[in-house]
Short mmCIF file of C-alpha atoms in Angstrom, two decimals:
data_model
loop_
_atom_site.label_atom_id
_atom_site.label_comp_id
_atom_site.label_asym_id
_atom_site.label_seq_id
_atom_site.Cartn_x
_atom_site.Cartn_y
_atom_site.Cartn_z
CA MET A 7 92.13 0.79 123.68
CA ASN A 8 91.05 2.60 120.46
CA ARG A 9 92.31 6.02 119.43
CA ARG A 10 89.13 7.81 120.56
CA CYS A 11 89.48 6.49 124.10
CA CYS A 12 93.17 7.31 124.12
CA PHE A 13 92.46 10.89 123.12
CA LEU A 14 89.71 11.35 125.72
CA LEU A 15 91.96 9.89 128.39
CA ALA A 16 94.80 12.20 127.35
CA CYS A 17 92.52 15.24 127.68
CA PHE A 18 91.34 14.12 131.10
CA LEU A 19 94.85 13.45 132.36
CA SER A 20 96.09 16.77 131.01
CA LEU A 21 93.37 18.65 132.85
CA SER A 22 93.91 16.71 136.05
CA ALA A 23 97.69 17.11 136.00
CA GLN A 24 97.44 20.89 136.07
CA GLY A 25 95.97 20.89 139.58
CA CYS A 26 92.81 22.56 140.82
CA SER A 27 94.42 26.01 141.12
CA THR A 28 94.78 26.12 137.35
CA PHE A 29 91.01 25.88 136.94
CA THR A 30 89.81 27.80 139.97
CA SER A 31 89.62 31.56 140.25
CA TYR A 32 92.12 33.49 142.36
CA PRO A 33 89.33 35.89 143.46
CA GLU A 34 87.59 32.85 144.94
CA ARG A 35 90.71 31.71 146.78
CA ILE A 36 91.48 35.17 148.23
CA GLN A 37 87.89 35.80 149.32
CA GLY A 38 88.29 34.43 152.87
CA PRO A 39 91.51 36.31 153.75
CA LEU A 40 90.10 39.43 152.06
CA GLU A 41 86.94 39.39 154.18
CA SER A 42 89.08 39.10 157.33
CA PHE A 43 91.30 41.94 156.11
CA GLN A 44 88.41 44.30 155.44
CA SER A 45 86.78 43.57 158.78
CA GLY A 46 90.00 44.48 160.60
CA LYS A 47 90.80 40.90 161.62
CA LEU A 48 94.35 41.32 160.42
CA GLU A 49 95.98 38.56 162.44
CA GLY A 50 93.48 36.04 161.11
CA SER A 51 93.86 37.35 157.57
CA PHE A 52 97.63 37.01 157.76
CA LYS A 53 97.48 33.44 159.02
CA GLU A 54 95.18 32.48 156.15
CA VAL A 55 97.55 34.05 153.63
CA GLU A 56 100.73 32.72 155.24
CA GLY A 57 99.39 29.19 154.97
CA ARG A 58 99.41 29.48 151.17
CA TRP A 59 102.99 30.65 150.61
CA ASP A 60 103.99 27.14 149.54
CA LYS A 61 101.83 27.35 146.40
CA ARG A 62 104.47 27.20 143.68
CA LEU A 63 102.57 28.94 140.90
CA ASP A 64 100.95 31.53 143.19
CA LYS A 65 103.74 32.06 145.72
CA LEU A 66 104.46 35.68 144.76
CA VAL A 67 100.89 36.92 144.92
CA TRP A 68 100.36 35.35 148.37
CA LEU A 69 103.60 36.94 149.61
CA LEU A 70 102.41 40.33 148.38
CA GLU A 71 99.05 39.91 150.11
CA GLY A 72 100.80 38.92 153.34
CA ALA A 73 103.15 41.91 153.21
CA MET A 74 100.19 44.26 152.83
CA VAL A 75 98.32 42.72 155.76
CA LEU A 76 101.41 43.17 157.96
CA HIS A 77 101.92 46.75 156.76
CA THR A 78 98.28 47.58 157.53
CA ASP A 79 98.60 45.99 160.96
CA GLY A 80 101.61 48.16 161.81
CA ARG A 81 104.03 45.23 161.82
CA LEU A 82 106.43 47.17 159.65
CA GLU A 83 109.64 45.19 160.02
CA GLN A 84 107.84 41.92 159.32
CA SER A 85 106.16 43.52 156.33
CA ASN A 86 109.54 44.51 154.93
CA GLU A 87 110.88 41.01 155.45
CA VAL A 88 108.04 39.58 153.36
CA LEU A 89 108.42 42.31 150.74
CA ALA A 90 112.14 41.45 150.53
CA ARG A 91 111.19 37.81 149.86
CA SER A 92 108.77 39.02 147.17
CA GLU A 93 111.50 41.10 145.55
CA GLU A 94 113.90 38.16 145.56
CA LEU A 95 111.27 35.99 143.88
CA ILE A 96 110.59 38.65 141.24
CA GLU A 97 114.30 38.88 140.50
CA HIS A 98 114.52 35.09 140.36
CA TYR A 99 111.84 34.99 137.70
CA GLU A 100 113.41 37.82 135.72
CA GLN A 101 117.07 36.90 135.93
CA LYS A 102 116.95 33.25 134.96
CA ALA A 103 119.74 32.94 132.43
CA VAL A 104 118.99 29.31 131.61
CA VAL A 105 115.45 27.99 131.31
CA SER A 106 115.09 24.59 132.89
CA VAL A 107 113.25 21.70 131.29
CA THR A 108 110.47 22.09 133.83
CA ASP A 109 110.00 25.75 133.01
CA THR A 110 110.02 24.97 129.30
CA ALA A 111 107.21 22.51 129.92
CA SER A 112 105.35 25.15 131.91
CA GLN A 113 105.67 27.70 129.13
CA GLY A 114 104.42 25.08 126.69
CA ALA A 115 101.50 24.33 128.95
CA SER A 116 100.62 28.01 129.05
CA LEU A 117 100.41 28.02 125.26
CA VAL A 118 98.08 25.01 125.21
CA LEU A 119 96.14 25.77 128.41
CA ASN A 120 96.36 29.28 129.93
CA GLU A 121 98.80 31.57 131.71
CA LYS A 122 97.68 30.25 135.09
CA THR A 123 99.91 27.24 134.38
CA ILE A 124 103.07 29.35 134.87
CA PRO A 125 104.23 31.12 138.06
CA TYR A 126 102.74 34.55 138.69
CA GLU A 127 105.50 37.12 138.17
CA GLY A 128 103.54 40.23 139.20
CA GLU A 129 102.16 43.11 137.19
CA PRO A 130 104.74 45.80 136.37
CA PHE A 131 103.16 48.40 138.66
CA GLU A 132 102.98 45.85 141.49
CA LYS A 133 106.74 45.33 141.24
CA VAL A 134 107.27 49.09 141.68
CA LEU A 135 105.04 49.11 144.74
CA VAL A 136 107.16 46.45 146.46
CA ASN A 137 109.94 49.01 146.92
CA THR A 138 107.54 51.90 147.51
CA TYR A 139 105.96 50.07 150.44
CA LYS A 140 109.37 49.09 151.81
CA ALA A 141 110.32 52.78 151.70
CA MET A 142 107.10 53.80 153.48
CA ASN A 143 107.69 51.21 156.21
CA ASP A 144 111.26 52.47 156.65
CA LEU A 145 110.03 56.07 156.83
CA PHE A 146 107.63 55.22 159.65
CA LEU A 147 110.48 53.38 161.41
CA ARG A 148 112.69 56.51 161.03
CA ARG A 149 115.16 54.52 158.92
CA TYR A 150 115.71 57.27 156.40
CA GLU A 151 118.80 55.88 154.70
CA GLU A 152 117.14 52.51 154.15
CA ALA A 153 114.09 54.33 152.77
CA ARG A 154 116.32 56.22 150.36
CA VAL A 155 117.75 52.93 149.05
CA GLU A 156 114.26 51.53 148.44
CA ILE A 157 113.14 54.66 146.61
CA ARG A 158 116.13 54.37 144.29
CA ARG A 159 115.19 50.77 143.63
CA SER A 160 111.61 51.86 142.96
CA PHE A 161 112.78 54.37 140.35
CA ALA A 162 115.09 51.77 138.78
CA ARG A 163 112.18 49.34 138.63
CA GLN A 164 110.01 51.91 136.86
CA GLN A 165 112.62 52.27 134.13
CA GLU A 166 113.10 48.50 133.97
CA ASN A 167 109.35 48.05 133.47
CA ARG A 168 109.42 50.36 130.47
CA ARG A 169 112.40 48.51 128.96
CA ARG A 170 110.87 45.07 129.49
CA HIS A 171 107.56 46.13 127.99
CA GLU A 172 109.26 47.43 124.85
CA GLU A 173 111.37 44.26 124.52
CA GLU A 174 108.37 41.97 124.98
CA MET A 175 106.41 43.84 122.33
CA ARG A 176 109.28 43.62 119.83
CA ARG A 177 109.63 39.89 120.43
CA LEU A 178 105.90 39.15 120.19
CA GLU A 179 105.38 41.35 117.15
CA ALA A 180 108.15 39.47 115.38
CA ARG A 181 106.49 36.17 116.24
CA ALA A 182 103.11 37.52 115.16
CA ARG A 183 104.54 38.42 111.76
CA ARG A 184 105.91 34.90 111.37
CA GLU A 185 102.51 33.46 112.30
CA ARG A 186 100.69 36.02 110.12
CA VAL A 187 98.79 37.46 113.08
CA GLU A 188 97.64 41.08 112.82
CA PRO A 189 97.55 42.53 116.39
CA ASP A 190 95.83 45.78 115.37
CA ALA A 191 92.81 43.93 114.04
CA TYR A 192 92.38 42.05 117.31
CA ILE A 193 92.86 45.19 119.37
CA ARG A 194 90.01 46.81 117.44
CA GLY A 195 87.92 43.71 118.08
CA THR A 196 88.35 44.00 121.86
CA GLU A 197 87.81 47.77 122.12
CA PRO A 198 84.01 47.59 122.63
CA TYR A 199 84.55 45.37 125.69
CA TYR A 200 86.89 47.90 127.35
CA ARG A 201 85.26 51.14 126.21
CA ASP A 202 83.75 51.76 129.64
CA GLN A 203 87.25 52.15 131.10
CA GLN A 204 88.30 55.08 128.92
CA GLU A 205 87.46 57.61 131.64
CA ILE A 206 89.63 55.72 134.13
CA LEU A 207 92.51 55.63 131.64
CA ARG A 208 92.45 59.41 131.34
CA ARG A 209 93.12 59.79 135.06
CA VAL A 210 96.79 58.78 134.74
CA LYS A 211 99.32 60.25 132.32
CA ASN A 212 102.25 57.90 132.79
CA PRO A 213 101.93 54.34 134.18
CA TYR A 214 105.70 54.06 134.53
CA GLU A 215 106.11 56.85 137.11
CA ASP A 216 104.63 56.82 140.61
CA PRO A 217 103.88 60.26 142.16
CA PHE A 218 103.63 58.76 145.65
CA ALA A 219 107.14 57.31 145.33
CA TYR A 220 108.40 60.71 144.21
CA TYR A 221 106.73 62.30 147.24
CA LEU A 222 108.38 59.83 149.62
CA SER A 223 111.70 60.49 147.90
CA ALA A 224 111.32 64.27 148.24
CA LEU A 225 110.40 63.96 151.90
CA ILE A 226 113.41 61.75 152.63
CA TYR A 227 115.72 64.16 150.82
CA GLU A 228 114.25 67.04 152.83
CA LEU A 229 114.71 65.21 156.13
CA ASN A 230 118.36 64.74 155.18
CA GLY A 231 118.76 68.42 154.29
CA GLU A 232 119.13 67.73 150.54
CA TYR A 233 116.72 70.43 149.44
CA ASN A 234 117.77 70.65 145.81
CA ASP A 235 117.17 66.91 145.25
CA ALA A 236 113.83 67.20 147.06
CA TYR A 237 112.86 70.07 144.75
CA ILE A 238 113.63 67.99 141.64
CA ASP A 239 111.29 65.18 142.76
CA LEU A 240 108.52 67.61 143.71
CA GLU A 241 108.80 69.36 140.36
CA ARG A 242 108.37 66.00 138.65
CA ILE A 243 105.17 65.32 140.63
CA GLN A 244 103.86 68.72 139.62
CA GLU A 245 104.40 67.76 135.99
CA ILE A 246 102.68 64.36 136.10
CA ARG A 247 100.03 65.09 138.77
CA PRO A 248 99.50 68.83 139.26
CA GLY A 249 97.24 70.37 141.86
CA VAL A 250 98.20 68.42 145.01
CA PRO A 251 98.28 70.99 147.87
CA CYS A 252 101.03 69.37 149.97
CA VAL A 253 103.21 69.01 146.85
CA GLU A 254 102.73 72.67 145.90
CA ASP A 255 103.58 73.81 149.43
CA ASP A 256 106.68 71.63 149.56
CA LEU A 257 107.73 72.71 146.06
CA LEU A 258 107.77 76.38 147.07
CA ARG A 259 109.52 75.69 150.35
CA MET A 260 112.22 73.48 148.81
CA ALA A 261 112.88 76.03 146.04
CA SER A 262 113.33 78.65 148.73
CA GLN A 263 115.52 76.53 151.02
CA ALA A 264 117.64 75.31 148.09
CA GLY A 265 118.31 78.90 147.07
CA LEU A 266 116.63 78.46 143.67
CA SER A 267 115.43 82.05 143.45
CA ASP A 268 114.35 81.93 139.79
CA ALA A 269 112.43 78.68 140.26
CA TYR A 270 110.83 80.03 143.45
CA ARG A 271 109.71 83.21 141.67
CA THR A 272 108.27 81.20 138.77
CA TRP A 273 106.31 78.81 140.96
CA SER A 274 105.17 81.52 143.37
CA GLU A 275 103.67 83.45 140.46
CA ALA A 276 102.13 80.32 138.93
CA LEU A 277 100.61 79.10 142.22
CA LYS A 278 99.77 82.64 143.40
CA ARG A 279 101.21 82.24 146.89
CA THR A 280 104.44 82.18 148.86
CA ALA A 281 106.17 79.37 150.73
CA ARG A 282 104.73 78.26 154.05
CA VAL A 283 107.63 77.54 156.38
CA PRO A 284 106.85 75.98 159.80
CA GLY A 285 108.29 77.80 162.78
CA LYS A 286 111.19 76.34 164.74
CA ASP A 287 108.88 75.88 167.74
CA GLN A 288 106.39 73.82 165.70
CA ALA A 289 105.98 70.13 164.94
CA GLU A 290 104.79 68.72 161.63
CA VAL A 291 102.11 66.11 161.05
CA PHE A 292 102.14 63.96 157.92
CA VAL A 293 98.95 62.05 157.16
CA PHE A 294 99.28 59.05 154.83
CA PHE A 295 95.91 57.60 153.87
CA GLU A 296 95.43 54.44 151.82
CA THR A 297 91.80 54.47 150.82
CA GLY A 298 89.49 51.85 149.37
CA MET A 299 90.41 48.70 147.48
CA ALA A 300 92.24 48.42 144.18
CA PRO A 301 90.27 47.04 141.21
CA ARG A 302 90.12 43.28 140.84
CA LYS A 303 90.50 41.25 137.72
CA GLN A 304 87.47 39.55 136.23
CA GLU A 305 87.18 37.39 133.14
CA ILE A 306 85.41 38.45 129.98
CA ARG A 307 84.83 36.39 126.85
CA VAL A 308 85.52 38.03 123.51
CA PRO A 309 84.63 36.22 120.24
CA LEU A 310 87.35 36.83 117.66
CA PRO A 311 88.20 35.26 114.29
CA ILE A 312 91.26 33.03 114.51
CA PRO A 313 93.17 32.21 111.30
CA ASN A 314 92.48 28.69 110.00
CA VAL A 315 90.21 28.02 112.97
CA GLY A 316 87.14 30.28 112.86
CA ILE A 317 85.40 32.32 115.53
CA LEU A 318 86.64 31.44 119.02
CA SER A 319 85.79 32.91 122.41
CA LEU A 320 88.97 34.19 124.03
CA ALA A 321 89.21 34.63 127.80
CA LEU A 322 90.70 38.00 128.73
CA PRO A 323 91.22 39.81 132.05
CA LYS A 324 89.50 43.10 132.80
CA TYR A 325 89.74 45.21 135.95
CA ALA A 326 86.47 45.74 137.80
CA HIS A 327 85.91 48.84 139.94
CA VAL A 328 85.49 48.17 143.68
CA PRO A 329 83.26 50.89 145.19
CA SER A 330 84.03 52.33 148.62
CA ARG A 331 82.25 54.75 150.93
CA ILE A 332 85.30 56.65 152.20
CA ALA A 333 87.09 58.91 149.73
CA GLN A 334 89.25 61.25 151.82
CA ALA A 335 90.56 62.03 155.30
CA ALA A 336 90.66 65.41 157.05
CA LEU A 337 92.47 66.44 160.23
CA TYR A 338 90.68 68.65 162.76
CA GLY A 339 92.15 70.51 165.73
CA PRO A 340 90.93 70.60 169.35
CA ASP A 341 88.61 73.52 168.55
CA GLY A 342 87.12 71.75 165.56
CA SER A 343 89.04 73.80 163.03
CA LEU A 344 90.13 72.11 159.81
CA LEU A 345 93.92 71.68 159.76
CA GLY A 346 94.25 69.90 156.43
CA GLU A 347 92.83 67.38 153.97
CA THR A 348 94.46 64.47 152.17
CA SER A 349 94.82 64.55 148.40
CA VAL A 350 95.40 61.74 145.92
CA LEU A 351 99.01 61.29 144.86
CA THR A 352 98.73 57.90 143.15
CA ASP A 353 95.48 56.57 141.69
CA LEU A 354 96.17 52.84 141.75
CA GLU A 355 92.85 52.01 140.10
CA ALA A 356 93.83 54.10 137.07
CA VAL A 357 97.39 52.77 137.12
CA ALA A 358 96.15 49.16 137.10
CA VAL A 359 93.73 49.77 134.22
CA ARG A 360 96.37 51.67 132.23
CA ASN A 361 98.93 48.93 132.91
CA LEU A 362 96.55 46.32 131.47
CA ASP A 363 95.73 48.56 128.52
CA ASP A 364 99.44 48.86 127.70
CA ARG A 365 99.87 45.09 127.97
CA MET A 366 96.76 44.23 125.94
CA PRO A 367 98.56 43.90 122.57
CA ALA A 368 100.98 41.38 124.08
CA LEU A 369 98.16 39.48 125.79
CA LEU A 370 96.17 39.33 122.57
CA ILE A 371 99.08 38.01 120.53
CA LYS A 372 99.63 35.27 123.11
CA GLN A 373 95.91 34.46 123.17
CA VAL A 374 95.62 34.23 119.40
CA LEU A 375 98.67 31.97 119.17
CA ARG A 376 97.23 29.82 121.94
CA ALA A 377 93.86 29.66 120.21
CA SER A 378 95.54 28.61 116.97
CA ALA A 379 97.42 25.85 118.78
CA LYS A 380 94.19 24.62 120.35
CA GLY A 381 92.50 24.72 116.98
CA ALA A 382 95.22 22.49 115.60
CA VAL A 383 94.70 20.09 118.51
CA ALA A 384 90.96 20.01 117.81
CA ALA A 385 91.56 19.26 114.12
CA THR A 386 93.90 16.40 115.02
CA ALA A 387 91.34 15.10 117.51
CA GLN A 388 88.65 15.01 114.87
CA ASP A 389 90.95 13.20 112.46
CA GLN A 390 91.91 10.61 115.06
CA GLY A 391 88.77 10.40 117.15
CA GLY A 392 85.96 11.40 114.84
CA ALA A 393 82.99 13.35 116.16
CA LEU A 394 83.58 12.13 119.72
CA GLY A 395 87.20 13.27 119.60
CA ALA A 396 86.21 16.68 118.24
CA LEU A 397 83.63 17.06 121.01
CA ALA A 398 86.17 16.16 123.66
CA ALA A 399 88.68 18.63 122.22
CA ASN A 400 86.13 21.43 122.10
CA VAL A 401 85.09 20.81 125.71
CA TYR A 402 88.75 20.65 126.71
CA ASN A 403 89.48 23.95 124.93
CA TRP A 404 86.54 25.70 126.56
CA VAL A 405 87.34 24.50 130.08
CA SER A 406 91.07 25.17 129.79
CA GLU A 407 90.67 28.65 128.29
CA GLN A 408 90.70 30.88 131.37
CA ALA A 409 92.03 34.37 131.99
CA ASP A 410 94.73 34.81 134.63
CA LEU A 411 92.95 36.74 137.39
CA ARG A 412 95.83 36.78 139.87
CA CYS A 413 96.61 40.27 141.18
CA TRP A 414 97.63 42.05 144.40
CA THR A 415 94.10 42.32 145.76
CA THR A 416 94.77 44.01 149.13
CA LEU A 417 96.24 47.13 147.52
CA PRO A 418 94.30 50.36 148.13
CA ARG A 419 92.48 52.27 145.43
CA THR A 420 94.44 55.48 146.08
CA LEU A 421 97.51 56.66 147.99
CA GLN A 422 96.87 60.04 149.59
CA ALA A 423 98.87 62.48 151.73
CA ALA A 424 98.58 65.74 153.66
CA ARG A 425 101.05 67.84 155.66
CA MET A 426 100.40 70.45 158.35
CA SER A 427 102.07 72.18 161.31
CA LEU A 428 101.19 72.21 165.00
CA PRO A 429 102.46 74.48 167.79
CA ALA A 430 104.44 72.79 170.55
CA GLY A 431 102.39 71.05 173.24
CA ARG A 432 99.79 68.33 173.60
CA HIS A 433 96.95 68.26 171.09
CA ASP A 434 93.71 66.31 170.97
CA LEU A 435 93.03 65.79 167.28
CA VAL A 436 90.44 64.04 165.12
CA LEU A 437 91.08 62.35 161.80
CA ALA A 438 87.72 62.38 160.05
CA PHE A 439 86.98 60.03 157.16
CA ARG A 440 84.67 61.56 154.57
CA ASP A 441 82.78 60.46 151.48
CA ALA A 442 83.19 62.01 148.03
CA GLY A 443 80.69 64.71 148.95
CA GLY A 444 82.61 65.75 152.06
CA GLN A 445 80.23 64.17 154.59
CA ARG A 446 81.97 62.81 157.72
CA LEU A 447 81.37 59.08 157.97
CA GLN A 448 83.74 58.04 160.73
CA ASP A 449 85.97 59.87 163.25
CA GLN A 450 89.24 58.70 164.79
CA PRO A 451 90.23 60.82 167.82
CA PHE A 452 93.85 60.70 168.99
CA SER A 453 96.36 62.74 170.95
CA VAL A 454 99.90 63.77 170.10
CA GLU A 455 102.72 65.47 171.94
CA ALA A 456 104.12 68.03 169.52
CA ARG A 457 107.75 68.78 170.26
CA PRO A 458 109.56 71.56 168.35
CA GLY A 459 110.89 70.16 165.09
CA ALA A 460 109.23 66.75 165.54
CA LYS A 461 107.85 64.79 162.59
CA ILE A 462 104.66 62.85 163.38
CA PHE A 463 103.43 60.25 160.91
CA VAL A 464 99.73 59.34 160.91
CA HIS A 465 98.79 56.31 158.83
CA ALA A 466 95.30 55.04 158.09
CA ARG A 467 93.76 52.44 155.78
CA SER A 468 90.16 52.04 154.73
CA GLY A 469 88.35 49.37 152.74
CA THR A 470 85.02 49.25 150.97
CA ALA A 471 82.89 49.93 154.05
CA GLY A 472 85.02 51.58 156.71
CA VAL A 473 88.38 52.12 158.36
CA ILE A 474 90.54 49.01 158.69
CA SER A 475 93.47 50.38 160.70
CA PHE A 476 94.92 53.55 162.23
CA HIS A 477 98.44 54.18 163.55
CA VAL A 478 100.50 57.10 164.79
CA TYR A 479 104.28 56.76 164.40
#
């Protein structure tokens, strides 16, 4: 067999050995379970997802999808079990002290092929949400101490994400200097392809802090009578996401109940109102609304000049907006009066886009190094295989160059909350789901028995077209 045939065979075998998942799109593979999820067929969606947990490279992302389906279906304990497995897998990926030969080969394959050839380790903000969702499940189950533990882990994860990002950038920048790669030049080259996301980026100040997690933390502290700690978390939300009505109300009340007279006076003057304290004969209703669908990754091709190679088309991920009809929920009383409206605490669409924007320099450095390696392979192919070898190498490079589009697809677009009081007794209520203009699109009537001092949790989830699930805990 001549050298040309050997090279072509090597390319073919290399492509084949990676498996079909390496060269198929995750959005295509999740499409079936996602359609079942959005249509409310949660049991069917879960079975489809569960059947894919044995996928070695994609195991984490399928676990995350399964945990979300269970959470949405109200199967809270099972959801936490799957989230715990996800957390263990994340820690396994992060805490490997010794890299095995197999993993070394995988990392090498990612340099020659694409990042889909290594296990999915989760986006930084997704890792935070693992503990946030465990805490929410525990809250609904009235397991307040367990919820407190998960919130602490969520905060620790947020700090760990910041540290890991800084370490990765230092390491890659050092390698880029050795390889004479200028990241800033490539960042400028990609800017036109991401310019349409600048407005989304401005919607979040800090991708490393989650206002919804802070709100859960404050609520758990309050339920345990730790008003000063609750105040601290609420004050932090007010700094990073001001203007949320339930946060402002709780901030005033916690300052008052913690005896922080100076802080109470300051906030009362700033917000132009006093604390609203529910009566002892009243119950409280907390509405948690997960609305819409988080953005999904799509692939874009960006032509960039690669040193010693020329102009190459690099495959990069970009988040695509997923439109939805429902934007907010509002609770109405038996007489039709408006009791309260949900407000956005965490804008996951903005967090995802900002997370990718922060990671773009690291992604670009990896891509340029990969492109250089492929260019070297193509040059060798031409030397050894002539024109036919060069053609095979170029086809191989084009086919193998794919962006990693894996992401936690079943996440909502926003996490919203509202809090209101009800007098003791039985109440026939309506949770109305409204569009961005305030028009009521769908109503969910339900009844509650309000006992003095009771805490009632209402949880709803919508998708692109309508409501997926509704639960009262």
